[in-house]
Coordinates of N, CA, C and O in Angstrom, one line a residue:
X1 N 146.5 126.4 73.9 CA 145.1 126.0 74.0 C 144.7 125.8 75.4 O 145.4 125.4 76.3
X2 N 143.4 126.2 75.5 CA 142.8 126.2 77.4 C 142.2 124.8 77.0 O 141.5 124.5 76.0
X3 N 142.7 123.9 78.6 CA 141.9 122.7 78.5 C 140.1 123.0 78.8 O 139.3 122.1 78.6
X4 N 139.8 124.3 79.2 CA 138.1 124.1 79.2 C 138.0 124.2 78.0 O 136.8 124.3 77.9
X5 N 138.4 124.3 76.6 CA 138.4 124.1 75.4 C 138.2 123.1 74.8 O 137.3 123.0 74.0
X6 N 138.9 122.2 75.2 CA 139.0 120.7 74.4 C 138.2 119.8 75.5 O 137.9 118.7 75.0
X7 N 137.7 120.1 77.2 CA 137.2 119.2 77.4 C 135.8 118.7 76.9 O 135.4 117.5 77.2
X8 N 135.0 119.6 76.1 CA 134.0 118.9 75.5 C 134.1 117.6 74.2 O 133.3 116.7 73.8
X9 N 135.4 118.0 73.8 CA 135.7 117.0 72.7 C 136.2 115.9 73.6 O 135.7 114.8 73.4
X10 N 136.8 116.0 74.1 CA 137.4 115.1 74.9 C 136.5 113.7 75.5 O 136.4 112.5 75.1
X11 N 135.6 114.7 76.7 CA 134.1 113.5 76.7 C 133.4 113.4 75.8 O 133.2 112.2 75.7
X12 N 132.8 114.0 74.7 CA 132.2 113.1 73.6 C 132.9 112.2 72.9 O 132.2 111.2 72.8
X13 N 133.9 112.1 72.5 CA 135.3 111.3 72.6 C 134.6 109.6 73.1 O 134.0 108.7 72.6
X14 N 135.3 110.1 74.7 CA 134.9 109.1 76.0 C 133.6 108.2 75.7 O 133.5 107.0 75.6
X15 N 132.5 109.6 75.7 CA 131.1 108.6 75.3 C 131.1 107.4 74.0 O 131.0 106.2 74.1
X16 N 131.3 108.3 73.0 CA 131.6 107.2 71.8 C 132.2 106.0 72.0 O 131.9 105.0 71.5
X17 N 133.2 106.2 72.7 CA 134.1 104.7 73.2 C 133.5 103.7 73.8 O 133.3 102.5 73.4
X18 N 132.9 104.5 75.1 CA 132.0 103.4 75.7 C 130.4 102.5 75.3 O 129.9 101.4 75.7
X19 N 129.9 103.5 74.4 CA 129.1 103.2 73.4 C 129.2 102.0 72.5 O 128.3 101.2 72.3
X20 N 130.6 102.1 71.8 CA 130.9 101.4 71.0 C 131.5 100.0 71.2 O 131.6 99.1 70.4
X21 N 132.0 100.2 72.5 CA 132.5 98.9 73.6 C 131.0 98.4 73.8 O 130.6 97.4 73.2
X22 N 130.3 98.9 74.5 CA 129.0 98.0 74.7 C 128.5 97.4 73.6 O 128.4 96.2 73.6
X23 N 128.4 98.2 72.8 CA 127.6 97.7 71.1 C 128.4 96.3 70.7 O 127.9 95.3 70.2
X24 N 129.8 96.3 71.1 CA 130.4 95.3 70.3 C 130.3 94.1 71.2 O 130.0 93.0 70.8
X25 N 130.4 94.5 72.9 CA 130.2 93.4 73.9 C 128.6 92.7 73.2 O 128.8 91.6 72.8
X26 N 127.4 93.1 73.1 CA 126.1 92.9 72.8 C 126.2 92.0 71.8 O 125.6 90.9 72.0
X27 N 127.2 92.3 70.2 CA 127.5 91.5 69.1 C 127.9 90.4 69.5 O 127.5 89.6 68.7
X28 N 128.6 89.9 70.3 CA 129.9 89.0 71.1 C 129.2 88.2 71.6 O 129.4 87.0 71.3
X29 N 128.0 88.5 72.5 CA 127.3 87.8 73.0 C 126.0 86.9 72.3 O 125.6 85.8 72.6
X30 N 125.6 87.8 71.2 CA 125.0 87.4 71.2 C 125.3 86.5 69.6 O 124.4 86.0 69.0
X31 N 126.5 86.5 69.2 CA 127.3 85.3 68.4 C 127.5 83.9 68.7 O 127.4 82.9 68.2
X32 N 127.9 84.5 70.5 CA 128.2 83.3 71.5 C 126.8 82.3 71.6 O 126.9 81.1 71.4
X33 N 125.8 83.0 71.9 CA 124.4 82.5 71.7 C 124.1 81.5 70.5 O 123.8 80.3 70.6
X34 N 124.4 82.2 69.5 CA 124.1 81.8 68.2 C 124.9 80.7 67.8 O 124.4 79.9 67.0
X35 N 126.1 80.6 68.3 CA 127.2 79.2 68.4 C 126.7 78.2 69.0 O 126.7 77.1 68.5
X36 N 126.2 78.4 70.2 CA 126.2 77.6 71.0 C 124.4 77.0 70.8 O 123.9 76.5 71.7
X37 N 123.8 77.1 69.8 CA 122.7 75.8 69.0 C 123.4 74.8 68.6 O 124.6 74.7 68.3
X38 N 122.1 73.8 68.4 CA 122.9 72.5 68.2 C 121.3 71.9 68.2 O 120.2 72.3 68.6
X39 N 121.7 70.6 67.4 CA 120.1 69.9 66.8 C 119.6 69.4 68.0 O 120.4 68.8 68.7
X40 N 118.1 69.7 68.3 CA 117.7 69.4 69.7 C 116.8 70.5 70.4 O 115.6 70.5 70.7
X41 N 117.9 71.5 70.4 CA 118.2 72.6 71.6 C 116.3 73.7 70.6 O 115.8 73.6 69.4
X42 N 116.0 74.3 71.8 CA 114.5 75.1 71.2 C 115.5 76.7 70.7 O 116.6 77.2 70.9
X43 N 114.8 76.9 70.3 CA 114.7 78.7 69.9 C 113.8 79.1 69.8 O 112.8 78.5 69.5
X44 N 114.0 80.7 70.2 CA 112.8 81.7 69.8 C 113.7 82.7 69.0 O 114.8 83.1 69.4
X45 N 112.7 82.8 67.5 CA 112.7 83.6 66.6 C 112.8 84.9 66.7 O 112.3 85.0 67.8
X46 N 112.9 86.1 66.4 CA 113.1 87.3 66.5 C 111.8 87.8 66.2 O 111.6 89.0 66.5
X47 N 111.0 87.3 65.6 CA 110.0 87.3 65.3 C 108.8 86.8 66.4 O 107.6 87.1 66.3
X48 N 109.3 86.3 67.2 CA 109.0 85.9 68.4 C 107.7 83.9 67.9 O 106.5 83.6 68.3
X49 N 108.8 83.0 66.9 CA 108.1 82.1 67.1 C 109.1 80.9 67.5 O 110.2 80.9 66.9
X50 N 109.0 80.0 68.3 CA 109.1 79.3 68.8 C 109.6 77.5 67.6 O 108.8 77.1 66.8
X51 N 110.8 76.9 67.9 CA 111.2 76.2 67.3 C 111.9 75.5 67.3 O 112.9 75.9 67.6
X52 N 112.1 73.7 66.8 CA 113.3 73.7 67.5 C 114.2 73.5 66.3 O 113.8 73.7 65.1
X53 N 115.4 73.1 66.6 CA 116.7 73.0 65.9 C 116.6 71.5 64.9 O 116.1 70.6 65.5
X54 N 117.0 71.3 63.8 CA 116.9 70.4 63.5 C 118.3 69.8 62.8 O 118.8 68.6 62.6
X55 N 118.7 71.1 62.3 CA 120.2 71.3 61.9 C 120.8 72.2 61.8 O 120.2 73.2 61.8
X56 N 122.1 72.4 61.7 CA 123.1 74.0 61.7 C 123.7 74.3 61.0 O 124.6 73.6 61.3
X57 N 124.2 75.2 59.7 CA 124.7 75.0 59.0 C 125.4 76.4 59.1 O 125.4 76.9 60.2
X58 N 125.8 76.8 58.3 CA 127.4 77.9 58.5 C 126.6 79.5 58.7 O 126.9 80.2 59.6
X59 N 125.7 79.8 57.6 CA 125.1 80.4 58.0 C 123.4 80.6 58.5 O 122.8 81.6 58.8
X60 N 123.1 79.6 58.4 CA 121.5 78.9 58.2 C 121.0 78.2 59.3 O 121.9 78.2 60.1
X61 N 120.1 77.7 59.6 CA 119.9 76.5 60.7 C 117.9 76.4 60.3 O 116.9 77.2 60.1
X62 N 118.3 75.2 60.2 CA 116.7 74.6 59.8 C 116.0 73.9 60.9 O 116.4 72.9 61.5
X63 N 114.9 74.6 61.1 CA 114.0 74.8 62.4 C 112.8 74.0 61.9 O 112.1 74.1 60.9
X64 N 112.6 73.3 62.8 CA 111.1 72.5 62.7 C 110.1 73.3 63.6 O 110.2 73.5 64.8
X65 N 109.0 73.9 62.5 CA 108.3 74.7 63.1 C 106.9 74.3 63.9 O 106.2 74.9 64.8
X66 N 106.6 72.7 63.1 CA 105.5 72.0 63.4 C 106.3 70.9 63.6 O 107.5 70.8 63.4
X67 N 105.2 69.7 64.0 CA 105.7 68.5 63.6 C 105.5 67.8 62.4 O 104.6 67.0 62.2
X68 N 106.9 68.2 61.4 CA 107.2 67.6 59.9 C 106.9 69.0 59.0 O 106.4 69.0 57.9
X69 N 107.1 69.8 59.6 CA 107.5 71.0 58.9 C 108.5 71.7 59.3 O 108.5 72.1 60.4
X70 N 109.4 71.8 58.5 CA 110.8 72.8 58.3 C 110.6 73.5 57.2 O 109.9 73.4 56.2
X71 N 111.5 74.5 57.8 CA 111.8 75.7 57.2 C 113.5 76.2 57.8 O 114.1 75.8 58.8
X72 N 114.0 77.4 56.6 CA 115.5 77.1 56.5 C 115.4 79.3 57.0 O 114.8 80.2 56.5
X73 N 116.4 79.0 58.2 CA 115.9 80.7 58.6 C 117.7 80.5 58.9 O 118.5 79.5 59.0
X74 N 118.0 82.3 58.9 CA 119.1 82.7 58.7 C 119.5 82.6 60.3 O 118.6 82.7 61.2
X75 N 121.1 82.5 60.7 CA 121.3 82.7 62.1 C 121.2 83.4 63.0 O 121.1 83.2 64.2
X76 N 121.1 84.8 61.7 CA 120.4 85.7 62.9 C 119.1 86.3 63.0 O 118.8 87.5 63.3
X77 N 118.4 85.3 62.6 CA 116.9 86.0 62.6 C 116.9 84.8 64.1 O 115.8 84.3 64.1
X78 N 117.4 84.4 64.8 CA 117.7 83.4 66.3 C 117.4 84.9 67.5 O 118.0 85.8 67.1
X79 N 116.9 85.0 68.3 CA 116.5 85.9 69.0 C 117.2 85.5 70.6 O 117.8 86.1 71.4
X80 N 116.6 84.0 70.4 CA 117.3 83.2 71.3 C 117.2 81.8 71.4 O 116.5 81.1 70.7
X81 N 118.5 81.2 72.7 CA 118.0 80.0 72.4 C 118.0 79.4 73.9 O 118.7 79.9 74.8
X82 N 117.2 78.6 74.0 CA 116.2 78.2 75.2 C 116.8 77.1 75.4 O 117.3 76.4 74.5
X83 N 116.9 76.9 76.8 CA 117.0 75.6 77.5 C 115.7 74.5 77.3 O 114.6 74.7 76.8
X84 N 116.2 73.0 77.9 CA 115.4 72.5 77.2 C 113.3 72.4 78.0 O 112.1 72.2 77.6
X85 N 113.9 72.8 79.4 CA 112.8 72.8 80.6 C 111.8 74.0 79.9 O 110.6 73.9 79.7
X86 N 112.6 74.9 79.8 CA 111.7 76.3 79.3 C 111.1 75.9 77.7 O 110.0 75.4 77.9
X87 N 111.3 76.0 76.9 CA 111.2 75.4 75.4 C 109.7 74.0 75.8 O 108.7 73.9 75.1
X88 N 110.0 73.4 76.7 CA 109.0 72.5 76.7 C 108.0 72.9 77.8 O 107.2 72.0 77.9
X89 N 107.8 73.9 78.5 CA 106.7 74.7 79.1 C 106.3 75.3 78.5 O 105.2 75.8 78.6
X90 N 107.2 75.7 77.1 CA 106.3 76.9 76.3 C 105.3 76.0 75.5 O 104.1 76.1 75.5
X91 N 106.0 75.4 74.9 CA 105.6 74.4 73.9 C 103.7 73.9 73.9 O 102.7 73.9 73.1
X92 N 104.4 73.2 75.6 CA 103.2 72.1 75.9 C 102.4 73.5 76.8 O 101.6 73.0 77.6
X93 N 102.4 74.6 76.9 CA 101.8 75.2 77.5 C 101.3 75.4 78.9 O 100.1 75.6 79.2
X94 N 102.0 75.3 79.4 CA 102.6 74.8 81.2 C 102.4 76.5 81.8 O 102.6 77.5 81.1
X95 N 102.2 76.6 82.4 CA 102.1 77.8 84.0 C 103.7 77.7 84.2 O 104.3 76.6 84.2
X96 N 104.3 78.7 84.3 CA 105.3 79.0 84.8 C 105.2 78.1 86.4 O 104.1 77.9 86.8
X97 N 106.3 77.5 87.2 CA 106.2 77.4 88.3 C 108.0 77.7 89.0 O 109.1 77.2 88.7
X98 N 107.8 78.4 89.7 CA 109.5 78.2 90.7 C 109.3 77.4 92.1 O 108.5 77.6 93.0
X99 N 110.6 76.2 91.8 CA 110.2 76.0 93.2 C 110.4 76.8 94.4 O 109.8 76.9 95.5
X100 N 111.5 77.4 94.1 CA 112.3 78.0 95.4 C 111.0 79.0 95.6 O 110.6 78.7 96.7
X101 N 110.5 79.8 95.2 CA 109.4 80.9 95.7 C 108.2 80.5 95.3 O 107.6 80.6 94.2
X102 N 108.0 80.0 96.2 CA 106.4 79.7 96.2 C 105.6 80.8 96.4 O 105.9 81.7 97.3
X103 N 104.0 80.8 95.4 CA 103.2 82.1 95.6 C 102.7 81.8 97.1 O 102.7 80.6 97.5
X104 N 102.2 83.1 98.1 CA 101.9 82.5 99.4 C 100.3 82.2 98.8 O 99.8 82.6 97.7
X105 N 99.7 81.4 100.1 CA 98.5 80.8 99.7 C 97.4 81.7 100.1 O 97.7 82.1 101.2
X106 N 96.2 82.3 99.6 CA 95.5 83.5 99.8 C 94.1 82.9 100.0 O 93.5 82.3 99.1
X107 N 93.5 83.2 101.1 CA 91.7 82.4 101.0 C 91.7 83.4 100.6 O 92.2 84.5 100.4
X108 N 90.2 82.3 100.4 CA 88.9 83.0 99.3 C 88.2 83.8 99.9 O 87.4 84.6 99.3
X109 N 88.3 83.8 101.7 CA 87.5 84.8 102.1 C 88.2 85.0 103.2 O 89.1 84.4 103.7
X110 N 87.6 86.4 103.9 CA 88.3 86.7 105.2 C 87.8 86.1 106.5 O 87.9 86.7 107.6
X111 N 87.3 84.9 106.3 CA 86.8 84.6 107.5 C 88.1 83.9 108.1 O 88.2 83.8 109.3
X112 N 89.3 83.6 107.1 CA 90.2 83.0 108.2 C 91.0 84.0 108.8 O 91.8 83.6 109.7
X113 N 90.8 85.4 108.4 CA 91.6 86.2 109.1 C 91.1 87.2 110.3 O 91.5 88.2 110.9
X114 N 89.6 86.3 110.2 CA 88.7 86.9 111.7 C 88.4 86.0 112.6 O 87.5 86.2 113.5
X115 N 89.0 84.8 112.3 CA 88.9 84.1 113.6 C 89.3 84.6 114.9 O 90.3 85.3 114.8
X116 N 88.8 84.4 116.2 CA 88.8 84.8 117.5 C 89.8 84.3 117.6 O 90.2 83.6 116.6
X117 N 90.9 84.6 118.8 CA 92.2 84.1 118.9 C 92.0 84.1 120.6 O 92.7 83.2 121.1
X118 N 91.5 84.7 121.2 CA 91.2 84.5 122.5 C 92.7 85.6 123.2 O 92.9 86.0 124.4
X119 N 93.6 86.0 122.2 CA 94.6 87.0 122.6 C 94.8 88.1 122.0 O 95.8 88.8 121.9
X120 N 92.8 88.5 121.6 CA 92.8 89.8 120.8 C 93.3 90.7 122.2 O 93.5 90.2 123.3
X121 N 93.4 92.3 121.9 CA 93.8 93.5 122.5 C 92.7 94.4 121.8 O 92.5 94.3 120.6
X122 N 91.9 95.3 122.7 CA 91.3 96.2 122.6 C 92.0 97.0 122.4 O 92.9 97.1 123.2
X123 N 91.9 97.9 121.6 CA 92.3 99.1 121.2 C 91.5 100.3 120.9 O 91.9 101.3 120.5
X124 N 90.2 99.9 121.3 CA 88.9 100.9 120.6 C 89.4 102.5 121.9 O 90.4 102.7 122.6
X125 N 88.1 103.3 121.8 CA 88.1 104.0 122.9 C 87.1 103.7 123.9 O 86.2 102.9 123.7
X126 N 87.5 104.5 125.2 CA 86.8 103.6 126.3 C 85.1 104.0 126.0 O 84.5 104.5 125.1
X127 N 84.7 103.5 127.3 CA 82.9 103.8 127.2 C 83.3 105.4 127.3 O 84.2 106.1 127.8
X128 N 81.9 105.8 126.7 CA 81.4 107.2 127.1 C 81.0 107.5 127.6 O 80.9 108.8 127.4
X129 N 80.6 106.8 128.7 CA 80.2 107.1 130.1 C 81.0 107.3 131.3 O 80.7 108.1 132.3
X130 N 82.4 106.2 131.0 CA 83.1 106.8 131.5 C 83.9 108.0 131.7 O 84.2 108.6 132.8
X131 N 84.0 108.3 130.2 CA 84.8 109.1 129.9 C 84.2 110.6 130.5 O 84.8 111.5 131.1
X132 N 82.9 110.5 130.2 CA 81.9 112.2 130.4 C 82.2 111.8 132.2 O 82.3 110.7 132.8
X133 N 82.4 113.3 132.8 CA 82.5 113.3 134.5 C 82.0 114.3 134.6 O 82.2 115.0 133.6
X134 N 81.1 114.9 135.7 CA 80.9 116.0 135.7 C 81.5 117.2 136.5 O 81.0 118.0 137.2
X135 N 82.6 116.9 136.1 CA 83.5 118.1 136.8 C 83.4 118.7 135.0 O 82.7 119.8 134.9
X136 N 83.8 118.2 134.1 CA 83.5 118.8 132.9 C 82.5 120.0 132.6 O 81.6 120.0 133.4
X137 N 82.5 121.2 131.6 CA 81.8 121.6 131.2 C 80.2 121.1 131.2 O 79.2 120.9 131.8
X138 N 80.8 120.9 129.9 CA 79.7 120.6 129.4 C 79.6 118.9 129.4 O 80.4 118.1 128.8
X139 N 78.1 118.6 130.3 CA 78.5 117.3 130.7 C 77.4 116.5 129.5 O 77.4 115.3 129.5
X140 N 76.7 117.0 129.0 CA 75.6 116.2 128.0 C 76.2 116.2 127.0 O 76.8 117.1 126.5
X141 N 76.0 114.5 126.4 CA 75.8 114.0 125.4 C 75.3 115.0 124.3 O 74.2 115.5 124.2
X142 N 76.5 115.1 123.1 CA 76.5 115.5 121.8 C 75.8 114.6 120.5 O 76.1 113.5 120.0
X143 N 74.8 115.7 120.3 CA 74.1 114.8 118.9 C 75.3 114.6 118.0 O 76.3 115.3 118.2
X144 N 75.2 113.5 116.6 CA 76.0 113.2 116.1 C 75.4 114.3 114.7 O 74.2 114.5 114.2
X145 N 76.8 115.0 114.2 CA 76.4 115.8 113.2 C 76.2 115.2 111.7 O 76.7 114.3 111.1
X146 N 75.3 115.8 111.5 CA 74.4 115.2 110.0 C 75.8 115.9 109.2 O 76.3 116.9 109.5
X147 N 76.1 114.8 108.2 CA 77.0 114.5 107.3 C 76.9 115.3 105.8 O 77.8 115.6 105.0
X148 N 75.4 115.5 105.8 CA 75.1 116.7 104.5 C 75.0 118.2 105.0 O 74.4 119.0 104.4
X149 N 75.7 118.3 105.9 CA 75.5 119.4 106.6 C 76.7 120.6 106.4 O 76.6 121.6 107.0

């Protein structure tokens, strides 16, 4: 048998493996997630609602969806589960904030970014009078060309 023969089975093989290793890591994790609730702690539903824990049971956990309403949802309809900081920004409806990066502060207008500084630098071009000498050709001033032209 020629190995350029079998190396296509070989990596589809390989792929499947690795496939199926991630797939199971993903399961693993997100069991570990699902363990680690406890009465208190917030969740978000897979369904994307918001809840907190009120009890845990083997395969079940009963979620207080309002205040004094429960309801009894399966472990893995759990999408995730939230710390307590985040769960109560969502909740009370809070603005995200980080401290470590602060947004920079932006005026409302450009006037603070045209204040005089007394250490501007000219960069324009010089006068045109300078510039025209008459060792030049052509020493007269050129009309400015009309733009619909």
């Amino acid at each position: 048998m020629d190995i350029a023969f079998l190396f296509p089975f070989i990596l589809l093989i390989g792929v499947m493996f690795l496939m199926t290793r991630s797939a199971k890591n993903r399961q693993r994790q997100a069991l570990e997630m699902r363990d680690s609730m406890e009465p208190g702690s917030g969740v978000r539903t897979i369904g994307g609602m918001y809840a907190e824990v009120k009890e845990v049971r083997e395969d079940t956990v009963l979620l207080e969806v309002a205040p004094g309403v429960h309801a009894v949802y399966a472990k893995n309809a759990i999408g995730a589960v939230l710390d307590a900081d985040e769960y109560q920004r969502i909740i009370n409806d809070e603005p995200y904030v980080d401290d470590e990066d602060e947004a920079p502060v932006v005026p409302d207008d450009a006037s603070s970014l045209t204040e005089d500084d007394g250490d501007r630098v000219e960069l324009g071009k010089a006068d045109t009078d300078d510039a025209v000498t008459s060792d030049s050709p052509d020493s007269s001033p050129k009309e400015p060309r009309d733009p619909k032209s």
